[in-house]
Amino acid sequence: MKSFINVQDIGPLEKALAEAFEIKNDRYKYQHLGKNKTLMMIFFNNSLRTRLSTQKAAMNLGMNVIVLDVNAGAWKLETERGVIMDGDKSEHLLEAIPVMGCYCDVIGVRSFAGLTDREYDYAETVLQQFIKYSGKPVFAMETATVHPLQAFADLITIEEHKTVKKPKVVLTWAPHCRALPQAVPNSFAEWMNAAEDVDLVITHPKGYELDPKFVGNARVEYDQKKAFEGADFIYAKNWSNPGVTNLADYGKITCEDRSWTVDTEHMSWTNNGKFMHCLPVRRNLIVTDDVIESPNSLVIPEAANREISCSVVLKRILESL
């Protein structure tokens, strides 16, 4: 595996899940693969779970790890070609990327959407430059439009906690005080669609439709209560307007309806449903205290599985070197 961005890159999900559970039973089984190999993790944005879980996964596999915070200690980077660099950006990404490639064997990139130019974000401009110019395998640690390591961990978590063969999984929009990217819901929908034994429903206010390439065959239900009925898993996540129905709304907050906050009443509509969220979460905005602290909350096991999903991805990449 030379790059990891979308669900197609991981191959058959049944095999990937089997590998995940194998690694979970023995996290150091493949330590020999990373000996004398170096992972470089490049962060254009803040991180807690991604930083810690990815570094831990790499260490489990015997790798050396270099962490670069682009906005803390590095030169400010220009990303556009043709720009006269007479401002505060001292280095161009087109020189920085191949230099980074000189010092490592694998590169992980985290770079969020700007939420001002949909075409630029959905072209994955920054990530694609790393793939093109680094000369090294590149994997996404969340990008402008996707977060595959999170979605893979989510699938592992659902597989561990499901009580029926084909659970009903609901991705629900929830309110937020800031405009957030669509990366997590995009990847969650993509991976749930790829899993044959998941009945996926997506619910959100009208106008918040995700890009059709991620929605896939999922059922879209604008009535949140109807969507929740009989659900086995509730995955709450805010996202800003994707601009699908109105490009001018891209990246904006066009709904602030607090009735979408997941509380005990919402969860009572489900089939004793489990609550999921990628974290960090704004309590009593996305979800109430009682729901996230309930026995049915999976947010901590879900976060723990980030180490496992990344271990599988790095193992696959190391095997291809």
PDB file of C-alpha atoms in Angstrom:
ATOM      1  CA  MET A   1       0.000   0.000   0.000  1.00  0.00           C
ATOM      2  CA  LYS A   2       1.668   3.215  -1.209  1.00  0.00           C
ATOM      3  CA  SER A   3      -0.913   5.684   0.099  1.00  0.00           C
ATOM      4  CA  PHE A   4      -3.927   5.645   2.395  1.00  0.00           C
ATOM      5  CA  ILE A   5      -6.691   8.163   1.857  1.00  0.00           C
ATOM      6  CA  ASN A   6      -9.941   6.366   1.096  1.00  0.00           C
ATOM      7  CA  VAL A   7     -11.544   3.065   2.003  1.00  0.00           C
ATOM      8  CA  GLN A   8     -10.544   1.543  -1.347  1.00  0.00           C
ATOM      9  CA  ASP A   9      -6.883   1.817  -0.343  1.00  0.00           C
ATOM     10  CA  ILE A  10      -7.257  -0.713   2.488  1.00  0.00           C
ATOM     11  CA  GLY A  11      -8.651  -3.467   0.275  1.00  0.00           C
ATOM     12  CA  PRO A  12     -11.264  -5.987   1.467  1.00  0.00           C
ATOM     13  CA  LEU A  13     -12.660  -4.786   4.797  1.00  0.00           C
ATOM     14  CA  GLU A  14     -13.148  -8.297   6.136  1.00  0.00           C
ATOM     15  CA  LYS A  15      -9.407  -8.918   5.802  1.00  0.00           C
ATOM     16  CA  ALA A  16      -8.533  -5.497   7.265  1.00  0.00           C
ATOM     17  CA  LEU A  17     -10.756  -6.118  10.294  1.00  0.00           C
ATOM     18  CA  ALA A  18      -9.241  -9.557  10.857  1.00  0.00           C
ATOM     19  CA  GLU A  19      -5.810  -7.942  10.775  1.00  0.00           C
ATOM     20  CA  ALA A  20      -6.964  -5.279  13.232  1.00  0.00           C
ATOM     21  CA  PHE A  21      -8.101  -7.866  15.773  1.00  0.00           C
ATOM     22  CA  GLU A  22      -4.893  -9.850  15.286  1.00  0.00           C
ATOM     23  CA  ILE A  23      -2.855  -6.736  16.069  1.00  0.00           C
ATOM     24  CA  LYS A  24      -5.101  -5.857  19.013  1.00  0.00           C
ATOM     25  CA  ASN A  25      -4.270  -9.251  20.522  1.00  0.00           C
ATOM     26  CA  ASP A  26      -0.513  -8.731  19.993  1.00  0.00           C
ATOM     27  CA  ARG A  27       0.424  -5.108  19.297  1.00  0.00           C
ATOM     28  CA  TYR A  28       4.146  -5.866  18.935  1.00  0.00           C
ATOM     29  CA  LYS A  29       3.910  -8.888  16.632  1.00  0.00           C
ATOM     30  CA  TYR A  30       5.183  -6.975  13.602  1.00  0.00           C
ATOM     31  CA  GLN A  31       7.863  -4.921  15.341  1.00  0.00           C
ATOM     32  CA  HIS A  32      10.486  -6.211  12.914  1.00  0.00           C
ATOM     33  CA  LEU A  33       8.814  -4.401  10.006  1.00  0.00           C
ATOM     34  CA  GLY A  34       9.683  -0.935  11.326  1.00  0.00           C
ATOM     35  CA  LYS A  35      13.264  -1.565  12.380  1.00  0.00           C
ATOM     36  CA  ASN A  36      15.489   1.271  11.064  1.00  0.00           C
ATOM     37  CA  LYS A  37      12.456   2.886   9.412  1.00  0.00           C
ATOM     38  CA  THR A  38      11.309   6.426  10.214  1.00  0.00           C
ATOM     39  CA  LEU A  39       7.809   7.885  10.228  1.00  0.00           C
ATOM     40  CA  MET A  40       7.455  11.641   9.809  1.00  0.00           C
ATOM     41  CA  MET A  41       4.170  13.056  11.117  1.00  0.00           C
ATOM     42  CA  ILE A  42       3.397  16.508   9.726  1.00  0.00           C
ATOM     43  CA  PHE A  43       0.746  18.588  11.466  1.00  0.00           C
ATOM     44  CA  PHE A  44      -0.713  21.720   9.932  1.00  0.00           C
ATOM     45  CA  ASN A  45      -3.423  21.589  12.616  1.00  0.00           C
ATOM     46  CA  ASN A  46      -3.848  20.680  16.279  1.00  0.00           C
ATOM     47  CA  SER A  47      -4.243  17.088  17.333  1.00  0.00           C
ATOM     48  CA  LEU A  48      -4.551  14.880  20.403  1.00  0.00           C
ATOM     49  CA  ARG A  49      -5.800  11.375  19.463  1.00  0.00           C
ATOM     50  CA  THR A  50      -4.244  11.360  16.001  1.00  0.00           C
ATOM     51  CA  ARG A  51      -0.860  12.480  17.282  1.00  0.00           C
ATOM     52  CA  LEU A  52      -0.761  10.044  20.213  1.00  0.00           C
ATOM     53  CA  SER A  53      -2.307   7.014  18.515  1.00  0.00           C
ATOM     54  CA  THR A  54      -0.221   7.325  15.351  1.00  0.00           C
ATOM     55  CA  GLN A  55       3.018   7.731  17.268  1.00  0.00           C
ATOM     56  CA  LYS A  56       2.118   4.770  19.509  1.00  0.00           C
ATOM     57  CA  ALA A  57       1.251   2.602  16.503  1.00  0.00           C
ATOM     58  CA  ALA A  58       4.561   3.445  14.833  1.00  0.00           C
ATOM     59  CA  MET A  59       6.488   2.646  18.019  1.00  0.00           C
ATOM     60  CA  ASN A  60       4.635  -0.667  18.337  1.00  0.00           C
ATOM     61  CA  LEU A  61       5.940  -1.500  14.861  1.00  0.00           C
ATOM     62  CA  GLY A  62       9.503  -0.610  15.802  1.00  0.00           C
ATOM     63  CA  MET A  63       9.676   2.683  13.899  1.00  0.00           C
ATOM     64  CA  ASN A  64      11.514   5.877  14.718  1.00  0.00           C
ATOM     65  CA  VAL A  65       9.164   8.870  14.782  1.00  0.00           C
ATOM     66  CA  ILE A  66       9.697  12.530  13.844  1.00  0.00           C
ATOM     67  CA  VAL A  67       6.880  14.970  14.620  1.00  0.00           C
ATOM     68  CA  LEU A  68       6.769  18.323  12.825  1.00  0.00           C
ATOM     69  CA  ASP A  69       4.291  21.009  13.871  1.00  0.00           C
ATOM     70  CA  VAL A  70       4.311  23.307  10.863  1.00  0.00           C
ATOM     71  CA  ASN A  71       2.790  26.205  12.823  1.00  0.00           C
ATOM     72  CA  ALA A  72       5.088  25.864  15.845  1.00  0.00           C
ATOM     73  CA  GLY A  73       8.801  26.028  15.194  1.00  0.00           C
ATOM     74  CA  ALA A  74       8.957  25.597  11.415  1.00  0.00           C
ATOM     75  CA  TRP A  75       9.100  28.239   8.705  1.00  0.00           C
ATOM     76  CA  LYS A  76       5.708  29.445   7.522  1.00  0.00           C
ATOM     77  CA  LEU A  77       4.927  27.572   4.325  1.00  0.00           C
ATOM     78  CA  GLU A  78       3.492  28.849   1.055  1.00  0.00           C
ATOM     79  CA  THR A  79       1.295  26.284  -0.693  1.00  0.00           C
ATOM     80  CA  GLU A  80       0.383  28.045  -3.955  1.00  0.00           C
ATOM     81  CA  ARG A  81       2.504  28.159  -7.113  1.00  0.00           C
ATOM     82  CA  GLY A  82       3.035  31.492  -8.855  1.00  0.00           C
ATOM     83  CA  VAL A  83       2.886  33.518  -5.639  1.00  0.00           C
ATOM     84  CA  ILE A  84       5.448  36.300  -5.134  1.00  0.00           C
ATOM     85  CA  MET A  85       6.739  35.367  -1.706  1.00  0.00           C
ATOM     86  CA  ASP A  86       7.225  38.838  -0.257  1.00  0.00           C
ATOM     87  CA  GLY A  87       4.985  38.248   2.776  1.00  0.00           C
ATOM     88  CA  ASP A  88       5.433  36.302   6.020  1.00  0.00           C
ATOM     89  CA  LYS A  89       5.898  32.880   4.377  1.00  0.00           C
ATOM     90  CA  SER A  90       9.588  32.035   4.085  1.00  0.00           C
ATOM     91  CA  GLU A  91       9.531  28.587   2.451  1.00  0.00           C
ATOM     92  CA  HIS A  92       7.518  26.948  -0.291  1.00  0.00           C
ATOM     93  CA  LEU A  93       5.893  23.591   0.191  1.00  0.00           C
ATOM     94  CA  LEU A  94       7.414  22.438  -3.104  1.00  0.00           C
ATOM     95  CA  GLU A  95      10.912  22.641  -1.596  1.00  0.00           C
ATOM     96  CA  ALA A  96       9.885  21.636   1.920  1.00  0.00           C
ATOM     97  CA  ILE A  97       8.171  18.405   0.864  1.00  0.00           C
ATOM     98  CA  PRO A  98      11.129  16.734  -0.913  1.00  0.00           C
ATOM     99  CA  VAL A  99      13.401  17.848   1.938  1.00  0.00           C
ATOM    100  CA  MET A 100      11.069  16.131   4.417  1.00  0.00           C
ATOM    101  CA  GLY A 101      11.158  13.048   2.215  1.00  0.00           C
ATOM    102  CA  CYS A 102      14.949  12.902   2.590  1.00  0.00           C
ATOM    103  CA  TYR A 103      14.632  12.258   6.326  1.00  0.00           C
ATOM    104  CA  CYS A 104      12.008   9.522   6.512  1.00  0.00           C
ATOM    105  CA  ASP A 105      10.488   6.403   4.966  1.00  0.00           C
ATOM    106  CA  VAL A 106       6.783   7.137   5.501  1.00  0.00           C
ATOM    107  CA  ILE A 107       4.880  10.421   5.819  1.00  0.00           C
ATOM    108  CA  GLY A 108       1.611  11.125   7.640  1.00  0.00           C
ATOM    109  CA  VAL A 109      -0.103  14.445   6.859  1.00  0.00           C
ATOM    110  CA  ARG A 110      -2.788  16.327   8.808  1.00  0.00           C
ATOM    111  CA  SER A 111      -4.210  19.385   7.075  1.00  0.00           C
ATOM    112  CA  PHE A 112      -7.749  20.680   7.528  1.00  0.00           C
ATOM    113  CA  ALA A 113     -10.073  22.364   5.059  1.00  0.00           C
ATOM    114  CA  GLY A 114      -9.890  26.126   4.722  1.00  0.00           C
ATOM    115  CA  LEU A 115     -13.692  26.166   4.262  1.00  0.00           C
ATOM    116  CA  THR A 116     -13.561  29.129   1.883  1.00  0.00           C
ATOM    117  CA  ASP A 117     -12.865  27.460  -1.477  1.00  0.00           C
ATOM    118  CA  ARG A 118     -14.717  24.181  -1.961  1.00  0.00           C
ATOM    119  CA  GLU A 119     -12.896  23.279  -5.162  1.00  0.00           C
ATOM    120  CA  TYR A 120      -9.498  23.768  -3.499  1.00  0.00           C
ATOM    121  CA  ASP A 121     -10.468  21.747  -0.425  1.00  0.00           C
ATOM    122  CA  TYR A 122     -12.074  18.883  -2.298  1.00  0.00           C
ATOM    123  CA  ALA A 123      -9.087  18.635  -4.651  1.00  0.00           C
ATOM    124  CA  GLU A 124      -7.019  17.805  -1.529  1.00  0.00           C
ATOM    125  CA  THR A 125      -4.408  20.256  -2.787  1.00  0.00           C
ATOM    126  CA  VAL A 126      -1.968  20.018   0.149  1.00  0.00           C
ATOM    127  CA  LEU A 127      -2.125  16.234   0.523  1.00  0.00           C
ATOM    128  CA  GLN A 128      -1.721  15.645  -3.202  1.00  0.00           C
ATOM    129  CA  GLN A 129       1.462  17.732  -3.232  1.00  0.00           C
ATOM    130  CA  PHE A 130       2.965  15.429  -0.595  1.00  0.00           C
ATOM    131  CA  ILE A 131       2.015  12.380  -2.647  1.00  0.00           C
ATOM    132  CA  LYS A 132       3.496  13.901  -5.804  1.00  0.00           C
ATOM    133  CA  TYR A 133       6.714  15.434  -4.489  1.00  0.00           C
ATOM    134  CA  SER A 134       7.836  13.540  -1.366  1.00  0.00           C
ATOM    135  CA  GLY A 135       8.859  10.308  -3.055  1.00  0.00           C
ATOM    136  CA  LYS A 136       7.564   8.406  -0.022  1.00  0.00           C
ATOM    137  CA  PRO A 137       4.342   6.588   0.922  1.00  0.00           C
ATOM    138  CA  VAL A 138       1.829   9.080   2.339  1.00  0.00           C
ATOM    139  CA  PHE A 139      -1.180   8.480   4.557  1.00  0.00           C
ATOM    140  CA  ALA A 140      -3.915  10.851   5.700  1.00  0.00           C
ATOM    141  CA  MET A 141      -4.071  11.819   9.377  1.00  0.00           C
ATOM    142  CA  GLU A 142      -7.195  13.870   8.482  1.00  0.00           C
ATOM    143  CA  THR A 143      -7.308  16.085   5.447  1.00  0.00           C
ATOM    144  CA  ALA A 144      -9.587  18.717   3.974  1.00  0.00           C
ATOM    145  CA  THR A 145     -12.244  16.119   3.134  1.00  0.00           C
ATOM    146  CA  VAL A 146     -11.462  12.759   4.779  1.00  0.00           C
ATOM    147  CA  HIS A 147     -10.332  11.147   8.027  1.00  0.00           C
ATOM    148  CA  PRO A 148      -9.859   7.460   7.145  1.00  0.00           C
ATOM    149  CA  LEU A 149      -7.944   6.446  10.294  1.00  0.00           C
ATOM    150  CA  GLN A 150     -10.935   7.601  12.366  1.00  0.00           C
ATOM    151  CA  ALA A 151     -13.468   5.849  10.147  1.00  0.00           C
ATOM    152  CA  PHE A 152     -11.491   2.589  10.260  1.00  0.00           C
ATOM    153  CA  ALA A 153     -11.371   2.811  14.068  1.00  0.00           C
ATOM    154  CA  ASP A 154     -15.120   3.477  14.088  1.00  0.00           C
ATOM    155  CA  LEU A 155     -15.733   0.352  12.025  1.00  0.00           C
ATOM    156  CA  ILE A 156     -13.564  -1.722  14.368  1.00  0.00           C
ATOM    157  CA  THR A 157     -15.560  -0.376  17.332  1.00  0.00           C
ATOM    158  CA  ILE A 158     -18.905  -1.178  15.746  1.00  0.00           C
ATOM    159  CA  GLU A 159     -17.709  -4.679  14.873  1.00  0.00           C
ATOM    160  CA  GLU A 160     -16.705  -5.226  18.519  1.00  0.00           C
ATOM    161  CA  HIS A 161     -19.936  -3.937  20.057  1.00  0.00           C
ATOM    162  CA  LYS A 162     -22.688  -4.928  17.639  1.00  0.00           C
ATOM    163  CA  THR A 163     -25.322  -7.360  18.892  1.00  0.00           C
ATOM    164  CA  VAL A 164     -27.020  -8.044  15.551  1.00  0.00           C
ATOM    165  CA  LYS A 165     -25.517  -9.162  12.265  1.00  0.00           C
ATOM    166  CA  LYS A 166     -26.492  -6.000  10.378  1.00  0.00           C
ATOM    167  CA  PRO A 167     -26.823  -3.092  12.830  1.00  0.00           C
ATOM    168  CA  LYS A 168     -28.620   0.126  12.012  1.00  0.00           C
ATOM    169  CA  VAL A 169     -26.023   2.901  12.202  1.00  0.00           C
ATOM    170  CA  VAL A 170     -27.129   6.536  12.202  1.00  0.00           C
ATOM    171  CA  LEU A 171     -24.828   9.432  11.380  1.00  0.00           C
ATOM    172  CA  THR A 172     -26.486  12.508  12.835  1.00  0.00           C
ATOM    173  CA  TRP A 173     -25.568  16.157  12.434  1.00  0.00           C
ATOM    174  CA  ALA A 174     -25.438  18.108  15.690  1.00  0.00           C
ATOM    175  CA  PRO A 175     -25.062  21.846  16.362  1.00  0.00           C
ATOM    176  CA  HIS A 176     -21.736  23.553  16.996  1.00  0.00           C
ATOM    177  CA  CYS A 177     -20.489  27.059  17.713  1.00  0.00           C
ATOM    178  CA  ARG A 178     -17.789  26.918  15.019  1.00  0.00           C
ATOM    179  CA  ALA A 179     -17.744  25.972  11.355  1.00  0.00           C
ATOM    180  CA  LEU A 180     -16.179  22.503  11.111  1.00  0.00           C
ATOM    181  CA  PRO A 181     -14.983  20.490   8.097  1.00  0.00           C
ATOM    182  CA  GLN A 182     -16.847  17.539   6.640  1.00  0.00           C
ATOM    183  CA  ALA A 183     -13.864  15.159   6.829  1.00  0.00           C
ATOM    184  CA  VAL A 184     -15.118  12.919   9.648  1.00  0.00           C
ATOM    185  CA  PRO A 185     -18.695  12.496   8.399  1.00  0.00           C
ATOM    186  CA  ASN A 186     -17.442  12.042   4.831  1.00  0.00           C
ATOM    187  CA  SER A 187     -15.149   9.176   5.792  1.00  0.00           C
ATOM    188  CA  PHE A 188     -17.624   7.659   8.241  1.00  0.00           C
ATOM    189  CA  ALA A 189     -20.271   7.496   5.516  1.00  0.00           C
ATOM    190  CA  GLU A 190     -17.772   6.151   2.985  1.00  0.00           C
ATOM    191  CA  TRP A 191     -16.562   3.356   5.267  1.00  0.00           C
ATOM    192  CA  MET A 192     -20.019   2.384   6.494  1.00  0.00           C
ATOM    193  CA  ASN A 193     -21.176   2.144   2.887  1.00  0.00           C
ATOM    194  CA  ALA A 194     -18.239  -0.110   2.091  1.00  0.00           C
ATOM    195  CA  ALA A 195     -19.101  -2.409   5.006  1.00  0.00           C
ATOM    196  CA  GLU A 196     -21.713  -4.804   3.654  1.00  0.00           C
ATOM    197  CA  ASP A 197     -23.190  -5.604   7.078  1.00  0.00           C
ATOM    198  CA  VAL A 198     -24.202  -2.054   8.050  1.00  0.00           C
ATOM    199  CA  ASP A 199     -27.555  -0.335   7.498  1.00  0.00           C
ATOM    200  CA  LEU A 200     -26.515   3.334   7.262  1.00  0.00           C
ATOM    201  CA  VAL A 201     -28.866   6.272   7.743  1.00  0.00           C
ATOM    202  CA  ILE A 202     -27.695   9.897   7.594  1.00  0.00           C
ATOM    203  CA  THR A 203     -29.784  12.608   9.220  1.00  0.00           C
ATOM    204  CA  HIS A 204     -29.233  16.357   9.114  1.00  0.00           C
ATOM    205  CA  PRO A 205     -31.097  19.615   8.478  1.00  0.00           C
ATOM    206  CA  LYS A 206     -32.003  20.343   4.883  1.00  0.00           C
ATOM    207  CA  GLY A 207     -29.160  22.064   3.075  1.00  0.00           C
ATOM    208  CA  TYR A 208     -26.460  20.100   4.907  1.00  0.00           C
ATOM    209  CA  GLU A 209     -26.243  17.297   2.344  1.00  0.00           C
ATOM    210  CA  LEU A 210     -22.814  15.662   2.167  1.00  0.00           C
ATOM    211  CA  ASP A 211     -21.097  15.132  -1.164  1.00  0.00           C
ATOM    212  CA  PRO A 212     -22.910  12.318  -3.030  1.00  0.00           C
ATOM    213  CA  LYS A 213     -19.658  10.373  -3.537  1.00  0.00           C
ATOM    214  CA  PHE A 214     -19.529   9.872   0.241  1.00  0.00           C
ATOM    215  CA  VAL A 215     -23.256   9.447   0.861  1.00  0.00           C
ATOM    216  CA  GLY A 216     -23.315   6.535  -1.569  1.00  0.00           C
ATOM    217  CA  ASN A 217     -26.238   4.186  -0.934  1.00  0.00           C
ATOM    218  CA  ALA A 218     -27.036   5.517   2.530  1.00  0.00           C
ATOM    219  CA  ARG A 219     -30.602   6.572   3.272  1.00  0.00           C
ATOM    220  CA  VAL A 220     -30.913  10.281   4.027  1.00  0.00           C
ATOM    221  CA  GLU A 221     -33.628  11.148   6.546  1.00  0.00           C
ATOM    222  CA  TYR A 222     -34.338  14.768   7.482  1.00  0.00           C
ATOM    223  CA  ASP A 223     -36.538  13.803  10.447  1.00  0.00           C
ATOM    224  CA  GLN A 224     -34.034  13.069  13.227  1.00  0.00           C
ATOM    225  CA  LYS A 225     -36.515  11.152  15.381  1.00  0.00           C
ATOM    226  CA  LYS A 226     -37.499   8.917  12.509  1.00  0.00           C
ATOM    227  CA  ALA A 227     -33.834   8.302  11.713  1.00  0.00           C
ATOM    228  CA  PHE A 228     -33.050   7.318  15.321  1.00  0.00           C
ATOM    229  CA  GLU A 229     -35.899   4.824  15.634  1.00  0.00           C
ATOM    230  CA  GLY A 230     -34.520   1.326  16.135  1.00  0.00           C
ATOM    231  CA  ALA A 231     -30.897   2.440  15.742  1.00  0.00           C
ATOM    232  CA  ASP A 232     -28.127   0.295  17.221  1.00  0.00           C
ATOM    233  CA  PHE A 233     -25.440   2.971  16.960  1.00  0.00           C
ATOM    234  CA  ILE A 234     -25.707   6.769  16.961  1.00  0.00           C
ATOM    235  CA  TYR A 235     -22.691   8.627  15.568  1.00  0.00           C
ATOM    236  CA  ALA A 236     -23.017  12.348  16.306  1.00  0.00           C
ATOM    237  CA  LYS A 237     -20.894  14.894  14.473  1.00  0.00           C
ATOM    238  CA  ASN A 238     -21.182  18.505  13.431  1.00  0.00           C
ATOM    239  CA  TRP A 239     -20.177  19.649   9.983  1.00  0.00           C
ATOM    240  CA  SER A 240     -20.437  23.032   8.317  1.00  0.00           C
ATOM    241  CA  ASN A 241     -22.516  23.461   5.184  1.00  0.00           C
ATOM    242  CA  PRO A 242     -20.936  21.298   2.450  1.00  0.00           C
ATOM    243  CA  GLY A 243     -22.177  23.619  -0.298  1.00  0.00           C
ATOM    244  CA  VAL A 244     -23.705  20.770  -2.293  1.00  0.00           C
ATOM    245  CA  THR A 245     -27.102  22.385  -2.761  1.00  0.00           C
ATOM    246  CA  ASN A 246     -25.784  25.965  -2.667  1.00  0.00           C
ATOM    247  CA  LEU A 247     -22.087  26.561  -3.304  1.00  0.00           C
ATOM    248  CA  ALA A 248     -22.260  30.025  -1.727  1.00  0.00           C
ATOM    249  CA  ASP A 249     -23.044  28.364   1.635  1.00  0.00           C
ATOM    250  CA  TYR A 250     -19.883  26.243   1.631  1.00  0.00           C
ATOM    251  CA  GLY A 251     -18.141  26.242   5.002  1.00  0.00           C
ATOM    252  CA  LYS A 252     -20.808  28.358   6.668  1.00  0.00           C
ATOM    253  CA  ILE A 253     -23.075  27.713   9.647  1.00  0.00           C
ATOM    254  CA  THR A 254     -26.549  27.872   8.154  1.00  0.00           C
ATOM    255  CA  CYS A 255     -28.343  26.056  10.984  1.00  0.00           C
ATOM    256  CA  GLU A 256     -27.991  26.448  14.756  1.00  0.00           C
ATOM    257  CA  ASP A 257     -30.960  24.342  15.825  1.00  0.00           C
ATOM    258  CA  ARG A 258     -30.170  23.063  19.337  1.00  0.00           C
ATOM    259  CA  SER A 259     -32.974  20.499  19.119  1.00  0.00           C
ATOM    260  CA  TRP A 260     -30.469  18.313  17.222  1.00  0.00           C
ATOM    261  CA  THR A 261     -28.285  17.959  20.353  1.00  0.00           C
ATOM    262  CA  VAL A 262     -28.214  14.280  21.327  1.00  0.00           C
ATOM    263  CA  ASP A 263     -29.767  13.844  24.780  1.00  0.00           C
ATOM    264  CA  THR A 264     -31.465  11.036  26.714  1.00  0.00           C
ATOM    265  CA  GLU A 265     -34.754  11.601  24.918  1.00  0.00           C
ATOM    266  CA  HIS A 266     -33.023  11.193  21.552  1.00  0.00           C
ATOM    267  CA  MET A 267     -31.346   7.980  22.718  1.00  0.00           C
ATOM    268  CA  SER A 268     -34.680   6.643  24.012  1.00  0.00           C
ATOM    269  CA  TRP A 269     -35.828   6.481  20.390  1.00  0.00           C
ATOM    270  CA  THR A 270     -33.105   3.933  19.606  1.00  0.00           C
ATOM    271  CA  ASN A 271     -32.771   0.184  20.144  1.00  0.00           C
ATOM    272  CA  ASN A 272     -30.718   0.681  23.320  1.00  0.00           C
ATOM    273  CA  GLY A 273     -28.290   2.366  20.961  1.00  0.00           C
ATOM    274  CA  LYS A 274     -24.601   2.950  21.574  1.00  0.00           C
ATOM    275  CA  PHE A 275     -23.332   6.533  21.340  1.00  0.00           C
ATOM    276  CA  MET A 276     -20.254   7.369  19.273  1.00  0.00           C
ATOM    277  CA  HIS A 277     -18.248  10.514  18.566  1.00  0.00           C
ATOM    278  CA  CYS A 278     -14.708  11.019  17.249  1.00  0.00           C
ATOM    279  CA  LEU A 279     -13.743  13.537  19.971  1.00  0.00           C
ATOM    280  CA  PRO A 280     -13.049  16.252  20.951  1.00  0.00           C
ATOM    281  CA  VAL A 281     -16.681  16.970  21.676  1.00  0.00           C
ATOM    282  CA  ARG A 282     -18.476  20.087  22.885  1.00  0.00           C
ATOM    283  CA  ARG A 283     -20.564  18.788  25.768  1.00  0.00           C
ATOM    284  CA  ASN A 284     -24.181  19.917  25.974  1.00  0.00           C
ATOM    285  CA  LEU A 285     -23.924  21.206  22.421  1.00  0.00           C
ATOM    286  CA  ILE A 286     -23.217  18.030  20.451  1.00  0.00           C
ATOM    287  CA  VAL A 287     -24.227  15.654  23.254  1.00  0.00           C
ATOM    288  CA  THR A 288     -25.397  16.017  26.831  1.00  0.00           C
ATOM    289  CA  ASP A 289     -23.334  14.944  29.841  1.00  0.00           C
ATOM    290  CA  ASP A 290     -25.631  12.082  30.739  1.00  0.00           C
ATOM    291  CA  VAL A 291     -25.411  10.502  27.274  1.00  0.00           C
ATOM    292  CA  ILE A 292     -21.641  10.712  26.854  1.00  0.00           C
ATOM    293  CA  GLU A 293     -21.123   9.433  30.406  1.00  0.00           C
ATOM    294  CA  SER A 294     -23.639   6.602  30.088  1.00  0.00           C
ATOM    295  CA  PRO A 295     -22.687   2.890  29.890  1.00  0.00           C
ATOM    296  CA  ASN A 296     -23.732   3.012  26.234  1.00  0.00           C
ATOM    297  CA  SER A 297     -21.111   5.600  25.335  1.00  0.00           C
ATOM    298  CA  LEU A 298     -18.285   4.179  23.215  1.00  0.00           C
ATOM    299  CA  VAL A 299     -16.196   7.319  22.827  1.00  0.00           C
ATOM    300  CA  ILE A 300     -13.241   5.969  24.828  1.00  0.00           C
ATOM    301  CA  PRO A 301     -13.059   2.478  23.233  1.00  0.00           C
ATOM    302  CA  GLU A 302     -13.480   4.247  19.894  1.00  0.00           C
ATOM    303  CA  ALA A 303     -10.507   6.511  20.633  1.00  0.00           C
ATOM    304  CA  ALA A 304      -8.448   3.539  21.804  1.00  0.00           C
ATOM    305  CA  ASN A 305      -9.044   1.813  18.477  1.00  0.00           C
ATOM    306  CA  ARG A 306      -7.277   4.663  16.708  1.00  0.00           C
ATOM    307  CA  GLU A 307      -4.009   2.958  17.688  1.00  0.00           C
ATOM    308  CA  ILE A 308      -5.232  -0.248  16.084  1.00  0.00           C
ATOM    309  CA  SER A 309      -6.487   1.256  12.825  1.00  0.00           C
ATOM    310  CA  CYS A 310      -3.209   3.108  12.370  1.00  0.00           C
ATOM    311  CA  SER A 311      -1.196  -0.008  13.181  1.00  0.00           C
ATOM    312  CA  VAL A 312      -2.878  -1.875  10.325  1.00  0.00           C
ATOM    313  CA  VAL A 313      -2.254   0.979   7.896  1.00  0.00           C
ATOM    314  CA  LEU A 314       1.402   1.392   8.849  1.00  0.00           C
ATOM    315  CA  LYS A 315       1.938  -2.380   8.726  1.00  0.00           C
ATOM    316  CA  ARG A 316       0.569  -2.489   5.192  1.00  0.00           C
ATOM    317  CA  ILE A 317       2.757   0.433   4.119  1.00  0.00           C
ATOM    318  CA  LEU A 318       5.888  -1.067   5.687  1.00  0.00           C
ATOM    319  CA  GLU A 319       5.231  -4.365   3.944  1.00  0.00           C
ATOM    320  CA  SER A 320       5.220  -2.523   0.606  1.00  0.00           C
ATOM    321  CA  LEU A 321       8.597  -0.821   1.095  1.00  0.00           C
TER     322      LEU A 321
END
